[in-house]
Amino acid sequence: MDGQGDAAAEQIERHRALARQHLRRLAAQRPHAPGPTTVRDARTAPAAPPALPRDKGLGDYIEFDLTRLRNSKGGFLVDEEEEDPAAALENLRKEREREKQRLRDQMEPGISLDPTTRPVCEVCQTPDIQYEPFLRVFNVRVCHGCERAHPERYSLLTKTEVKEDYLLTDAELADGELLPHLLKKNPHKSTYSNMMLFLRQQVEAFAFSEAKWGSAEGLDAEYARRQTEKSRKRVRKFQQGLERLRKRTIRDNIWQQRRDAEHTHEWVPSGALHVCQTCGQRVEVEEL
């Protein structure tokens, strides 16, 4: 019995050895797949993620690969010039300097500890003055209390109010050296032009100067003259319209009188003739 068991075990080992040799031959004949690109143990390459299904509700469309698009300059033939790296760095430095200068201009200056050089309010002499916008834009030193207490001097006027009340022109209002102004976003709609706000004290100083109207009485006289001229033009326009209406009415009446004066014959057959009963005109009529 022991001899039969040993023979069976040897036969099993021979079969296993033959099977291993057969598997090695098959592996040698099969082409080798490229190995993993990393040091990780990746026996099988990871499967690619499935593509997203197309939404049929979008209709017909063309999908572009934006990473491969090229700037064609709108179809124009533009000479492509390679920018000098040194010039590019210089332009970048200048732009940063300009940005820093803009930030410095918008920053509120510090308070001076020397009372002789510290700016104070021109009304109450307090050092608590408003930098934005009175000192920065209008170069006027005024505190919060004096601004609210004297609206006849420190209130802000819109461009329309200045043109209507002080009769100033667009060219004068656009001159920043003559009349400084503050630009603000239009509160009615963001796409409208920015508002131009002027300081009443500066507007009145220019309007009442000898360069414009001379005084408040001169402004009132000019306003009255313009109102009189406007009324005269309105009356003249009304009279011209009335005269055109009168001419058209007379012309229509004459035309109607001519139409009414036209004679209409009333024919009465009389043998081979037709005779008008009103004017007696006779017309010979041939009967076929």
Tab-separated table of C-alpha atoms in Angstrom:
chain	number	residue	atom	x	y	z
A	1	MET	CA	0.000	0.000	0.000
A	2	ASP	CA	2.843	2.379	0.813
A	3	GLY	CA	4.440	1.730	-2.571
A	4	GLN	CA	1.223	2.591	-4.434
A	5	GLY	CA	0.861	5.862	-2.501
A	6	ASP	CA	4.405	6.929	-3.303
A	7	ALA	CA	3.856	6.193	-7.020
A	8	ALA	CA	0.655	8.279	-7.084
A	9	ALA	CA	2.387	11.246	-5.409
A	10	GLU	CA	5.272	11.126	-7.918
A	11	GLN	CA	2.764	11.100	-10.812
A	12	ILE	CA	0.965	14.158	-9.403
A	13	GLU	CA	4.276	16.043	-9.098
A	14	ARG	CA	5.194	15.195	-12.716
A	15	HIS	CA	1.799	16.505	-13.916
A	16	ARG	CA	2.284	19.742	-11.989
A	17	ALA	CA	5.745	20.226	-13.476
A	18	LEU	CA	4.397	19.667	-16.992
A	19	ALA	CA	1.592	22.171	-16.359
A	20	ARG	CA	4.063	24.809	-15.149
A	21	GLN	CA	6.223	24.309	-18.261
A	22	HIS	CA	3.157	24.666	-20.477
A	23	LEU	CA	2.127	27.924	-18.780
A	24	ARG	CA	5.664	29.313	-19.183
A	25	ARG	CA	5.605	28.564	-22.951
A	26	LEU	CA	2.220	30.322	-23.320
A	27	ALA	CA	3.487	33.351	-21.421
A	28	ALA	CA	6.578	33.560	-23.645
A	29	GLN	CA	4.459	33.492	-26.823
A	30	ARG	CA	2.039	36.248	-25.613
A	31	PRO	CA	3.181	39.926	-26.287
A	32	HIS	CA	4.127	41.831	-23.164
A	33	ALA	CA	1.995	44.895	-22.177
A	34	PRO	CA	3.845	48.065	-21.149
A	35	GLY	CA	4.491	48.269	-17.477
A	36	PRO	CA	3.124	50.891	-15.114
A	37	THR	CA	4.569	54.430	-15.293
A	38	THR	CA	4.889	54.707	-11.521
A	39	VAL	CA	6.492	52.664	-8.792
A	40	ARG	CA	3.083	51.596	-7.537
A	41	ASP	CA	2.008	48.030	-7.976
A	42	ALA	CA	-0.445	48.441	-10.826
A	43	ARG	CA	-0.949	45.001	-12.292
A	44	THR	CA	-3.799	46.265	-14.468
A	45	ALA	CA	-3.964	49.747	-16.011
A	46	PRO	CA	-6.788	51.879	-14.559
A	47	ALA	CA	-9.782	52.114	-16.820
A	48	ALA	CA	-10.515	55.515	-18.370
A	49	PRO	CA	-13.530	57.324	-16.868
A	50	PRO	CA	-16.633	56.925	-18.983
A	51	ALA	CA	-17.571	59.930	-21.152
A	52	LEU	CA	-20.481	62.031	-19.974
A	53	PRO	CA	-23.659	61.356	-21.914
A	54	ARG	CA	-24.738	64.169	-24.238
A	55	ASP	CA	-27.830	66.075	-23.191
A	56	LYS	CA	-30.387	65.798	-25.975
A	57	GLY	CA	-32.195	68.880	-24.749
A	58	LEU	CA	-29.310	71.104	-25.890
A	59	GLY	CA	-30.087	70.502	-29.547
A	60	ASP	CA	-27.440	70.549	-32.252
A	61	TYR	CA	-24.170	72.090	-31.218
A	62	ILE	CA	-20.496	71.865	-32.070
A	63	GLU	CA	-18.092	71.040	-29.302
A	64	PHE	CA	-14.768	72.905	-29.504
A	65	ASP	CA	-11.543	72.057	-27.795
A	66	LEU	CA	-10.699	75.462	-26.343
A	67	THR	CA	-7.178	74.357	-25.472
A	68	ARG	CA	-6.324	74.120	-29.176
A	69	LEU	CA	-7.801	77.451	-30.271
A	70	ARG	CA	-5.396	80.020	-31.652
A	71	ASN	CA	-5.745	83.790	-31.591
A	72	SER	CA	-6.111	84.805	-35.237
A	73	LYS	CA	-6.279	88.568	-34.502
A	74	GLY	CA	-9.855	88.771	-35.814
A	75	GLY	CA	-8.814	87.798	-39.332
A	76	PHE	CA	-6.502	90.798	-39.763
A	77	LEU	CA	-2.930	90.444	-40.915
A	78	VAL	CA	-0.958	91.627	-37.918
A	79	ASP	CA	2.796	91.659	-37.809
A	80	GLU	CA	3.712	89.612	-34.801
A	81	GLU	CA	6.614	91.251	-33.069
A	82	GLU	CA	8.364	89.488	-30.279
A	83	GLU	CA	8.314	91.662	-27.190
A	84	ASP	CA	11.626	92.362	-25.594
A	85	PRO	CA	11.687	90.835	-22.066
A	86	ALA	CA	13.545	93.854	-20.718
A	87	ALA	CA	10.963	96.248	-22.191
A	88	ALA	CA	8.132	94.110	-20.778
A	89	LEU	CA	9.655	94.257	-17.305
A	90	GLU	CA	10.118	98.031	-17.616
A	91	ASN	CA	6.468	98.527	-18.628
A	92	LEU	CA	5.345	96.351	-15.728
A	93	ARG	CA	7.469	98.397	-13.323
A	94	LYS	CA	6.015	101.676	-14.621
A	95	GLU	CA	2.466	100.360	-14.292
A	96	ARG	CA	3.116	99.352	-10.692
A	97	GLU	CA	4.559	102.793	-9.959
A	98	ARG	CA	1.472	104.465	-11.413
A	99	GLU	CA	-0.778	102.202	-9.330
A	100	LYS	CA	1.161	103.069	-6.186
A	101	GLN	CA	0.874	106.777	-7.014
A	102	ARG	CA	-2.897	106.453	-7.461
A	103	LEU	CA	-3.150	104.716	-4.085
A	104	ARG	CA	-1.042	107.427	-2.446
A	105	ASP	CA	-3.272	110.134	-3.911
A	106	GLN	CA	-6.385	108.447	-2.518
A	107	MET	CA	-4.941	107.877	0.950
A	108	GLU	CA	-5.821	110.353	3.669
A	109	PRO	CA	-2.714	112.150	4.926
A	110	GLY	CA	-1.704	111.722	8.532
A	111	ILE	CA	-2.358	114.302	11.229
A	112	SER	CA	0.547	116.621	11.908
A	113	LEU	CA	1.607	116.945	15.544
A	114	ASP	CA	2.807	120.510	14.971
A	115	PRO	CA	-0.162	122.829	15.672
A	116	THR	CA	1.312	125.537	13.438
A	117	THR	CA	1.255	123.356	10.294
A	118	ARG	CA	-1.866	121.333	11.076
A	119	PRO	CA	-4.800	122.189	8.733
A	120	VAL	CA	-7.857	123.449	10.586
A	121	CYS	CA	-11.462	124.255	9.678
A	122	GLU	CA	-11.799	127.652	8.023
A	123	VAL	CA	-14.923	128.419	10.108
A	124	CYS	CA	-14.417	127.050	13.632
A	125	GLN	CA	-10.630	126.396	13.526
A	126	THR	CA	-10.979	122.770	14.625
A	127	PRO	CA	-8.416	120.237	13.305
A	128	ASP	CA	-11.148	117.633	12.689
A	129	ILE	CA	-11.614	118.428	9.007
A	130	GLN	CA	-13.046	116.273	6.225
A	131	TYR	CA	-10.477	114.972	3.813
A	132	GLU	CA	-12.936	113.234	1.444
A	133	PRO	CA	-14.144	114.927	-0.681
A	134	PHE	CA	-13.708	118.531	0.487
A	135	LEU	CA	-9.956	118.682	1.046
A	136	ARG	CA	-8.944	116.168	-1.653
A	137	VAL	CA	-11.244	117.361	-4.463
A	138	PHE	CA	-12.183	120.975	-3.668
A	139	ASN	CA	-9.173	121.929	-1.469
A	140	VAL	CA	-11.546	123.302	1.163
A	141	ARG	CA	-10.938	122.798	4.899
A	142	VAL	CA	-14.237	122.265	6.691
A	143	CYS	CA	-15.384	119.999	9.527
A	144	HIS	CA	-18.549	117.903	9.731
A	145	GLY	CA	-20.391	120.349	11.972
A	146	CYS	CA	-19.712	123.416	9.842
A	147	GLU	CA	-20.698	121.555	6.687
A	148	ARG	CA	-24.136	120.772	8.130
A	149	ALA	CA	-24.489	124.235	9.694
A	150	HIS	CA	-23.703	126.142	6.468
A	151	PRO	CA	-25.396	124.378	3.527
A	152	GLU	CA	-25.463	127.684	1.630
A	153	ARG	CA	-21.674	127.390	1.300
A	154	TYR	CA	-20.723	123.704	1.442
A	155	SER	CA	-23.625	121.902	-0.227
A	156	LEU	CA	-22.929	119.964	-3.443
A	157	LEU	CA	-24.742	120.853	-6.671
A	158	THR	CA	-25.291	118.676	-9.708
A	159	LYS	CA	-24.345	119.752	-13.202
A	160	THR	CA	-27.980	120.363	-14.161
A	161	GLU	CA	-28.576	122.582	-11.123
A	162	VAL	CA	-25.478	124.654	-11.856
A	163	LYS	CA	-26.476	125.182	-15.504
A	164	GLU	CA	-30.062	126.144	-14.657
A	165	ASP	CA	-29.463	128.265	-11.524
A	166	TYR	CA	-26.145	129.951	-12.371
A	167	LEU	CA	-26.321	129.867	-16.207
A	168	LEU	CA	-22.878	128.328	-16.674
A	169	THR	CA	-21.852	126.535	-19.866
A	170	ASP	CA	-20.637	122.966	-20.393
A	171	ALA	CA	-17.145	124.160	-21.313
A	172	GLU	CA	-16.821	126.057	-18.024
A	173	LEU	CA	-18.048	123.088	-16.003
A	174	ALA	CA	-15.663	120.696	-17.771
A	175	ASP	CA	-12.636	122.831	-16.808
A	176	GLY	CA	-11.273	121.120	-13.695
A	177	GLU	CA	-8.910	123.980	-12.865
A	178	LEU	CA	-11.694	126.548	-13.033
A	179	LEU	CA	-14.332	124.510	-11.160
A	180	PRO	CA	-13.190	121.274	-9.472
A	181	HIS	CA	-15.841	118.582	-9.456
A	182	LEU	CA	-16.465	115.211	-7.848
A	183	LEU	CA	-17.463	112.240	-10.011
A	184	LYS	CA	-19.971	109.776	-8.598
A	185	LYS	CA	-21.914	106.880	-10.050
A	186	ASN	CA	-25.361	107.765	-11.301
A	187	PRO	CA	-27.931	106.620	-8.697
A	188	HIS	CA	-30.669	106.187	-11.310
A	189	LYS	CA	-28.857	103.607	-13.467
A	190	SER	CA	-25.336	102.256	-13.460
A	191	THR	CA	-25.019	102.514	-17.260
A	192	TYR	CA	-25.727	106.272	-17.262
A	193	SER	CA	-22.925	108.833	-17.210
A	194	ASN	CA	-21.324	109.672	-13.873
A	195	MET	CA	-22.679	112.595	-11.886
A	196	MET	CA	-20.582	115.756	-11.644
A	197	LEU	CA	-20.931	117.419	-8.229
A	198	PHE	CA	-19.740	121.007	-7.631
A	199	LEU	CA	-19.236	122.953	-4.410
A	200	ARG	CA	-21.771	125.792	-4.092
A	201	GLN	CA	-19.216	128.198	-2.635
A	202	GLN	CA	-16.868	127.822	-5.617
A	203	VAL	CA	-19.706	127.967	-8.151
A	204	GLU	CA	-21.052	131.211	-6.689
A	205	ALA	CA	-17.558	132.702	-6.474
A	206	PHE	CA	-17.044	132.149	-10.204
A	207	ALA	CA	-20.601	133.089	-11.258
A	208	PHE	CA	-20.527	136.380	-9.307
A	209	SER	CA	-16.999	137.301	-10.453
A	210	GLU	CA	-16.183	139.832	-13.153
A	211	ALA	CA	-15.291	136.973	-15.503
A	212	LYS	CA	-18.958	135.904	-15.639
A	213	TRP	CA	-21.959	137.928	-14.382
A	214	GLY	CA	-20.261	140.370	-12.004
A	215	SER	CA	-22.691	139.979	-9.099
A	216	ALA	CA	-25.911	138.331	-8.007
A	217	GLU	CA	-27.865	141.253	-9.529
A	218	GLY	CA	-26.125	140.670	-12.858
A	219	LEU	CA	-27.107	136.998	-12.734
A	220	ASP	CA	-30.713	137.936	-11.977
A	221	ALA	CA	-30.753	140.407	-14.858
A	222	GLU	CA	-29.389	137.806	-17.265
A	223	TYR	CA	-31.950	135.265	-16.025
A	224	ALA	CA	-34.793	137.750	-16.530
A	225	ARG	CA	-33.509	138.610	-20.028
A	226	ARG	CA	-33.428	134.948	-20.999
A	227	GLN	CA	-36.907	134.364	-19.635
A	228	THR	CA	-38.202	137.358	-21.605
A	229	GLU	CA	-36.503	136.126	-24.759
A	230	LYS	CA	-37.927	132.662	-24.217
A	231	SER	CA	-41.449	134.075	-23.771
A	232	ARG	CA	-41.063	136.230	-26.879
A	233	LYS	CA	-39.971	133.220	-28.930
A	234	ARG	CA	-42.878	131.196	-27.576
A	235	VAL	CA	-45.374	133.919	-28.534
A	236	ARG	CA	-43.806	134.300	-31.982
A	237	LYS	CA	-43.977	130.568	-32.574
A	238	PHE	CA	-47.629	130.543	-31.527
A	239	GLN	CA	-48.436	133.439	-33.861
A	240	GLN	CA	-46.683	131.718	-36.762
A	241	GLY	CA	-48.684	128.571	-36.162
A	242	LEU	CA	-51.895	130.595	-35.969
A	243	GLU	CA	-51.054	132.356	-39.244
A	244	ARG	CA	-50.431	129.005	-40.968
A	245	LEU	CA	-53.733	127.691	-39.654
A	246	ARG	CA	-55.560	130.818	-40.906
A	247	LYS	CA	-54.058	130.494	-44.389
A	248	ARG	CA	-54.937	126.835	-44.579
A	249	THR	CA	-58.504	127.572	-43.462
A	250	ILE	CA	-58.953	130.336	-46.064
A	251	ARG	CA	-57.535	128.114	-48.794
A	252	ASP	CA	-59.886	125.312	-47.851
A	253	ASN	CA	-62.870	127.693	-47.846
A	254	ILE	CA	-62.073	129.014	-51.327
A	255	TRP	CA	-61.701	125.484	-52.640
A	256	GLN	CA	-65.005	124.527	-51.095
A	257	GLN	CA	-66.695	127.566	-52.617
A	258	ARG	CA	-65.377	126.583	-56.033
A	259	ARG	CA	-66.622	123.037	-55.561
A	260	ASP	CA	-70.036	124.365	-54.538
A	261	ALA	CA	-70.126	126.704	-57.550
A	262	GLU	CA	-69.647	123.865	-59.979
A	263	HIS	CA	-72.844	123.297	-62.073
A	264	THR	CA	-74.423	119.882	-62.328
A	265	HIS	CA	-76.550	119.379	-65.449
A	266	GLU	CA	-79.982	117.913	-65.173
A	267	TRP	CA	-80.721	116.396	-68.586
A	268	VAL	CA	-84.258	115.970	-69.919
A	269	PRO	CA	-84.789	114.037	-73.160
A	270	SER	CA	-86.437	116.050	-75.907
A	271	GLY	CA	-86.613	113.998	-79.101
A	272	ALA	CA	-83.067	113.456	-80.413
A	273	LEU	CA	-81.679	116.046	-77.978
A	274	HIS	CA	-81.071	116.182	-74.246
A	275	VAL	CA	-81.717	119.608	-72.719
A	276	CYS	CA	-80.450	120.817	-69.291
A	277	GLN	CA	-83.297	122.237	-67.274
A	278	THR	CA	-81.029	124.718	-65.445
A	279	CYS	CA	-78.738	126.215	-68.082
A	280	GLY	CA	-80.562	125.148	-71.262
A	281	GLN	CA	-77.536	123.409	-72.773
A	282	ARG	CA	-78.459	120.968	-75.520
A	283	VAL	CA	-76.660	117.753	-76.390
A	284	GLU	CA	-77.486	115.654	-79.425
A	285	VAL	CA	-77.859	111.983	-78.571
A	286	GLU	CA	-77.768	109.210	-81.126
A	287	GLU	CA	-79.632	106.067	-80.307
A	288	LEU	CA	-78.154	102.846	-81.678
